Amino acid sequence: MGTYDVWAPKASSVRLSLDGEVHPMTADDGGWFRAPSGLDEGAGHRYGFLLDDAEQPLPDPRSRRQPDGVHGLSETVDLDAFAWTDRDWTGRQLAGSVVYELHLGTFTPEGTLDSAIERLPHLVDLGVDLVELLPVNAVNGRWNWGYDGVDWYAVSEAYGGPEAYQRFVDACHAAGLGVVQDVVYNHLGPSGNYLPSFGPYLSSKHANTWGDNVNLDDDGAHEVREFILRNALMWLDAFHVDALRLDAVHALKDDSEVHLLEEMATRVQALSAHLRRPLTLIAESDMNDPRVVTPRDGGGYGPDHRRGYGIDAQWSDDFHHAVHVALTGETTGWYEDFASLDSLAKVLTKGFFHDGTWSSFREKDHGHPVDTDRTPAWRLVVANQNHDQIGNRAVGDRLAGSLDDGQLVIAAALTLTSPFTPMLFMGEEWAASTPWQFFTSHPEPDLGEATAKGRIEEFAKLGWDESTVPDPQDPQTFERSKLDWSELEGGRHAVVLDAYRRLAALRRAEPDLTDPRLDRTSVEHDADARWLVLTRGELRVAVNFAEQPVTLDVAADEVLFASDVSVTAGGTLILPAHSVAVVR
Amino acid sequence: MGTYDVWAPKASSVRLSLDGEVHPMTADDGGWFRAPSGLDEGAGHRYGFLLDDAEQPLPDPRSRRQPDGVHGLSETVDLDAFAWTDRDWTGRQLAGSVVYELHLGTFTPEGTLDSAIERLPHLVDLGVDLVELLPVNAVNGRWNWGYDGVDWYAVSEAYGGPEAYQRFVDACHAAGLGVVQDVVYNHLGPSGNYLPSFGPYLSSKHANTWGDNVNLDDDGAHEVREFILRNALMWLDAFHVDALRLDAVHALKDDSEVHLLEEMATRVQALSAHLRRPLTLIAESDMNDPRVVTPRDGGGYGPDHRRGYGIDAQWSDDFHHAVHVALTGETTGWYEDFASLDSLAKVLTKGFFHDGTWSSFREKDHGHPVDTDRTPAWRLVVANQNHDQIGNRAVGDRLAGSLDDGQLVIAAALTLTSPFTPMLFMGEEWAASTPWQFFTSHPEPDLGEATAKGRIEEFAKLGWDESTVPDPQDPQTFERSKLDWSELEGGRHAVVLDAYRRLAALRRAEPDLTDPRLDRTSVEHDADARWLVLTRGELRVAVNFAEQPVTLDVAADEVLFASDVSVTAGGTLILPAHSVAVVR
C-alpha cells in the first residue's frame, strides 16, 4: 500500500493534493484509490484528499502527523528514519511488572515527550517496569485527556509528534522500562473526524443513545477492521511499543464469527514471533468476563465453553472500588455494592467482586467468575487510583485530598502486595496535592460550551454546586492538573514516596508477592472491626482500616514493611488506626 | 532448608561427614534430617552423609558439585557469589526464535563451557536465538551424552563445574542469546545413583521391562516431586537459564490429580513473574498429544475436555521423519509410515503426522490432532537432525554423510521456513563431516562392556556388521564425534553455511516465516513427481526432491533465496534436481 493510497468507497473519485499540486487518483478494487507512481513519499510533504468535487482537501485517515491540527493537511513522516538504540531490548513482559499510568500533558510542566524523558529516572527509582501513556493521538485543541482522538495513526504535535514518540520509547528501553500505549478503537472524538466522509467507519447496527458504533461487523467492516488492526501493529512495530491498553473494549460491538479482539490477539502474537519479544494486549473492560483474557487455544471457557479471545490482561475496577470504599467510606453510585469490607476480601481472593452477583448500579446480575485455580492473577490490572477514577470525580480530587498518610500507605500496600498487576497513577506515589481534573480545549465554541455544560449538569444532578465543578474548557483546569514536582521533596510527600519505593522493592524481592496463583491467596477479615489480613504464600499483609487500634494474633517472625506498627515479643501485631504491616 | 539438611526417610539415623569430621544430625518431620547449626555453609567444603551405621559417606542428593566424581564426596558451592553482568537481560522468548542444540564435550576440542563461550560469535552470525545444552549433570566417567546423569543439581566437572556454567550463561546473555538446558527427570544413570538409599525416589508402581520409574505418585512422592520442581527452578533462577528442555516426558508416569508437568508449568510461571522475564518449558514427548502444550487456563482440550498441562512447547519428531525420508529414501522402522511425500505435506500443515492415524511401528493408532486454527505453530520444535536422530544411527552419520549439497539446503530451507520453531544440531549448519556417535566412558568394566555389547547387538539385529558399529566405550568414538572447526572455511562447508545464514536471516526479515498461524500455511505437492510447494503467507517455498528438473507454475515476483534455481520471464520456476527456492 503506497503512502498516498486511500480507502474511500464513499467517493466516486478522489484527487490527491500534495504540496499544493493536485494529482488524479485511480480507482482500484474494494474502494481503494491509488496515487500516481513516482511521487516522493519521503518525510515533510503536506497532503490531503479531494473527495469527488470537493475543493477542500481532507486529511489522510492514516495520517502520521497533523502539523496544523486535525482539520489541516497531513504531513508525511519517515518512521524508519529514527536511529533506534534498543537493538538489545528483548521486551518487558507484563507478568510481575508494575505499571505507571501517565498523561503526557500534565506529567511535566512542559507537557511533552522530551520533557517526560527527563523524569524516567524517577520511575526507575520508584520500581516501575512499564510506563503507560494516555492516548497520544492528534486531537483538536491544545490539550485533552486523549480520548477525543481522531487521527489514530498520528502522534499529537503538542507532545512532539512521531519522532519525539520514538525518542521517548527508545529512552524508556534504555532505562529498562517498557511502554504501554493506551489506544482507543471504540469511538472517535467530536471534532476532526473525517473518516465517515471516506468510508463506512461507523455503523448504526449497534447504535445506542450515544450514536453510531465503530463498524466492526456491518457492510465494509473488513477494511475498518484492517484499519484498526494495522494501527495496533504500527505502535508495536514502528514505534517499538511493548503493550497496548485497549480502551473500553465492551464498546467494541462485534457479532462477527471471530471477534476483533481475538483477531487482534492472533495478529499481535504473530508480530511478537517476528520481533522475538513479548507484546502484550491489555483490555479495559467493564464486563468482568474472564473470556477476554482466556487463551485462544485449548477449548472454550466456562460451562458453555465459550472461546477465549486471547487478550493477555484486563483492568479490574472492582479492586479499585473495594479499596476506595474501604478507605473513604463513600458509598454513592456503584460504590454501594462495595460498602462492606467483605467486598475487598472477595476481590483479593476471587479477582472480581461482580462475578455473577447483583449489581445495584446496573440493576442486573453482572460478571462471570474467574477460574482461580488456573488463571494467573497478573491477568487483572488493578489500581487504587487511575485517570478515570480521579478525573471523573467532580473536582478531580485524588485520595491524597481526603485521606491521611496512613490510609494512603494502606492503599499503596494493598495494590503492591496484591496478586494482581499493580498500576499507579502519576503523582500517586508522592501523594501529589495537585488534582487531576477533566479538561478539554475544544476550539469550536459550541462544542466547548456543550462539553462544559454537560459536565457541570452531570454533577449538579448529584448535588454539586455548579460553581464548584471546574470548567473543562478553562485553561486553568488543565494547568492546575499538572504535577508539581517541587513538592516531592519533603513533608507527607516524602513519607508516602518512601513507602511506595519500599513496597515496590519488596514486591520485586519477595517471590510470594508476584506469585500469580490465586489459590495461594487468602484473606481473614472482620468487616465490623474493620481489619483485614491478606495471606500471600508465607507473607501476610495486616491492615487496620479502623479509627481504633487493633491487636491481631498474626505470628510475625519478621516485619518486612510497616507504617507505625508495633510487634510484641510473641509476634502479635498491634496496629494503630490506619496502619498496615507486611510480615513473614 | 539448610545446605547440609537431607531427606532420608529410609534411614533411621544420619550423620554428616564434613571436611573429615562427623557431626550428628537430628531427625525432623517427614524423613528430613537437620545438621547442627553453626556449620560453615560457604563454598569449598567436602561433605557426605553416613546413613545408619554406614562407614562410607554418600554424596548429597542435592550436591552442587562432585569434584571427585559421582561416587566421591560432594562440595559446597556459593551460587550467589558470581558477579552476573546480565542485569539488563529481560529474557528471550521461544516464539520466533531459532534454537541451536549442542553437546559441550564435542562442540569444541577442549569440550568445556569456557571454550564454548569462544564460539558464541559463530552462533550470533548464524542467526541463532537460543542455545540448547545437552544435559550437564554429573555422570560417572569422563564423557557421556549426558543422559546418564545422577546428580541433578550438579554441573559436571568435566565441563567446568557450576561457576563455569554461570560464566557461560552470562556470556550468552551478553551476546543476546538465551540458554535452554536439557534436563532429565524420567530416569537416573546406571552408575552413581545413590538416591534410592536415601528415600523412595523410584517406585515400581509403573515399572516396566526397563525397571522402576521415578516416583511421582507413590508413597513419598511429595518430596520427590519437590526435588524435581526445585531443581527445575534452580536452573532458571540461580543459573539464569531461559528455558528447560524436559527429556522424554512420556516416561513421567504420574496418576496424581495434578500431573507433575502441570505443577511445573505453574511454578515456573510464578518464578517468571518474580524474575520479570519469560521462562519457557519445552517437552520432549513421543505422545503427539497437544494437551501437553495447551494452556492451563481456559477449560479442557478436545472433545473430552482434558485439562492442558501448560508446557510452552514440545518437540515434534514427525517433522524430522518426514524430511528425512523425503531426502534419504530410508523407510525402515518407524520411517515406513513416512514413505510418501504426503506425510511431509501433512506435517507442514497439521503439525503431527500421527494425529490418531495408524502407526505401523507401534502397531496402534497414535497421537491426537493439533487445533490448527488456534495453536501457535511455534509450540512445536522441529529439526532435520538432532542428537538422537543422528547419534542413534548405527554409525552416527549425519545427513551430510549421504546427501548432496542441494539436498542439505532443502533440509535447511524446510526447517527454517516452517511455521514451527526450528532447531539446528551443532555442525549441521556447515555440513560437518564429523559423525556424532553414541559414546560412553563407564569406568566400571562390567557396565562398559554391557553398554557396548547391547549397542552392537541392537544394530546386529538390524543387519549391521559388528565391526562397523563403533564401540561406545572406545575413546576414539568420543574423539571422532568432536566438531572439526577447521573444515568450516571452504568447500561444501562454506556453501552450506552460507545457505543456513541466509535462510536464518530471511526468517528474521520476513514476518510470514515466523507467523505461527497454521491456518495460513498450505502445501501443494506431487508425491510421484516429488516436488512440494509450501505457502507461508505471501511467500512460497518450492522444493524439488527428484533427480529430474521440474518446472513449477509458481508466479514468482521476487526470488528471496534459491539454490541453483532459474526463473522465466513469466515468473515460472525451473528447479533442477535437489533444489529449493523461496519466492514472493
PDB file of C-alpha atoms in Angstrom, chain B residues 3 13 75 77 120 126 141 260 269 279 284 326 359 361 374-375 388 392 409 443 455 480 529 536 541:
ATOM      1  CA  THR B   3      22.795 -26.631  52.981  1.00  0.00           C
ATOM      2  CA  SER B  13      19.807 -42.056  61.657  1.00  0.00           C
ATOM      3  CA  GLU B  75      31.421 -29.988  47.661  1.00  0.00           C
ATOM      4  CA  VAL B  77      29.177 -24.093  46.157  1.00  0.00           C
ATOM      5  CA  LEU B 120      29.274 -17.816  20.596  1.00  0.00           C
ATOM      6  CA  LEU B 126      24.439 -17.815  12.135  1.00  0.00           C
ATOM      7  CA  GLY B 141      33.297 -41.290  33.642  1.00  0.00           C
ATOM      8  CA  LEU B 260       3.999 -33.102  37.552  1.00  0.00           C
ATOM      9  CA  GLN B 269       5.099 -19.215  35.652  1.00  0.00           C
ATOM     10  CA  LEU B 279      10.752 -18.680  31.218  1.00  0.00           C
ATOM     11  CA  GLU B 284      10.371 -33.946  24.551  1.00  0.00           C
ATOM     12  CA  ALA B 326      11.841 -37.428   1.671  1.00  0.00           C
ATOM     13  CA  SER B 359       1.491 -46.229  13.432  1.00  0.00           C
ATOM     14  CA  PHE B 361       5.931 -49.222  14.149  1.00  0.00           C
ATOM     15  CA  ARG B 374      -5.759 -21.779  17.360  1.00  0.00           C
ATOM     16  CA  THR B 375      -2.483 -23.422  18.383  1.00  0.00           C
ATOM     17  CA  ASP B 388      19.078 -38.545  18.910  1.00  0.00           C
ATOM     18  CA  ASN B 392      21.139 -43.284  17.490  1.00  0.00           C
ATOM     19  CA  VAL B 409      19.982 -26.978   1.597  1.00  0.00           C
ATOM     20  CA  PRO B 443      34.735 -46.754  34.411  1.00  0.00           C
ATOM     21  CA  ARG B 455      24.611 -51.359  21.448  1.00  0.00           C
ATOM     22  CA  ARG B 480      35.777 -38.576  16.312  1.00  0.00           C
ATOM     23  CA  ALA B 529       6.932 -36.307  -9.289  1.00  0.00           C
ATOM     24  CA  ARG B 536       3.686 -19.212   4.083  1.00  0.00           C
ATOM     25  CA  VAL B 541       8.935 -22.405  -0.734  1.00  0.00           C
TER      26      VAL B 541
END
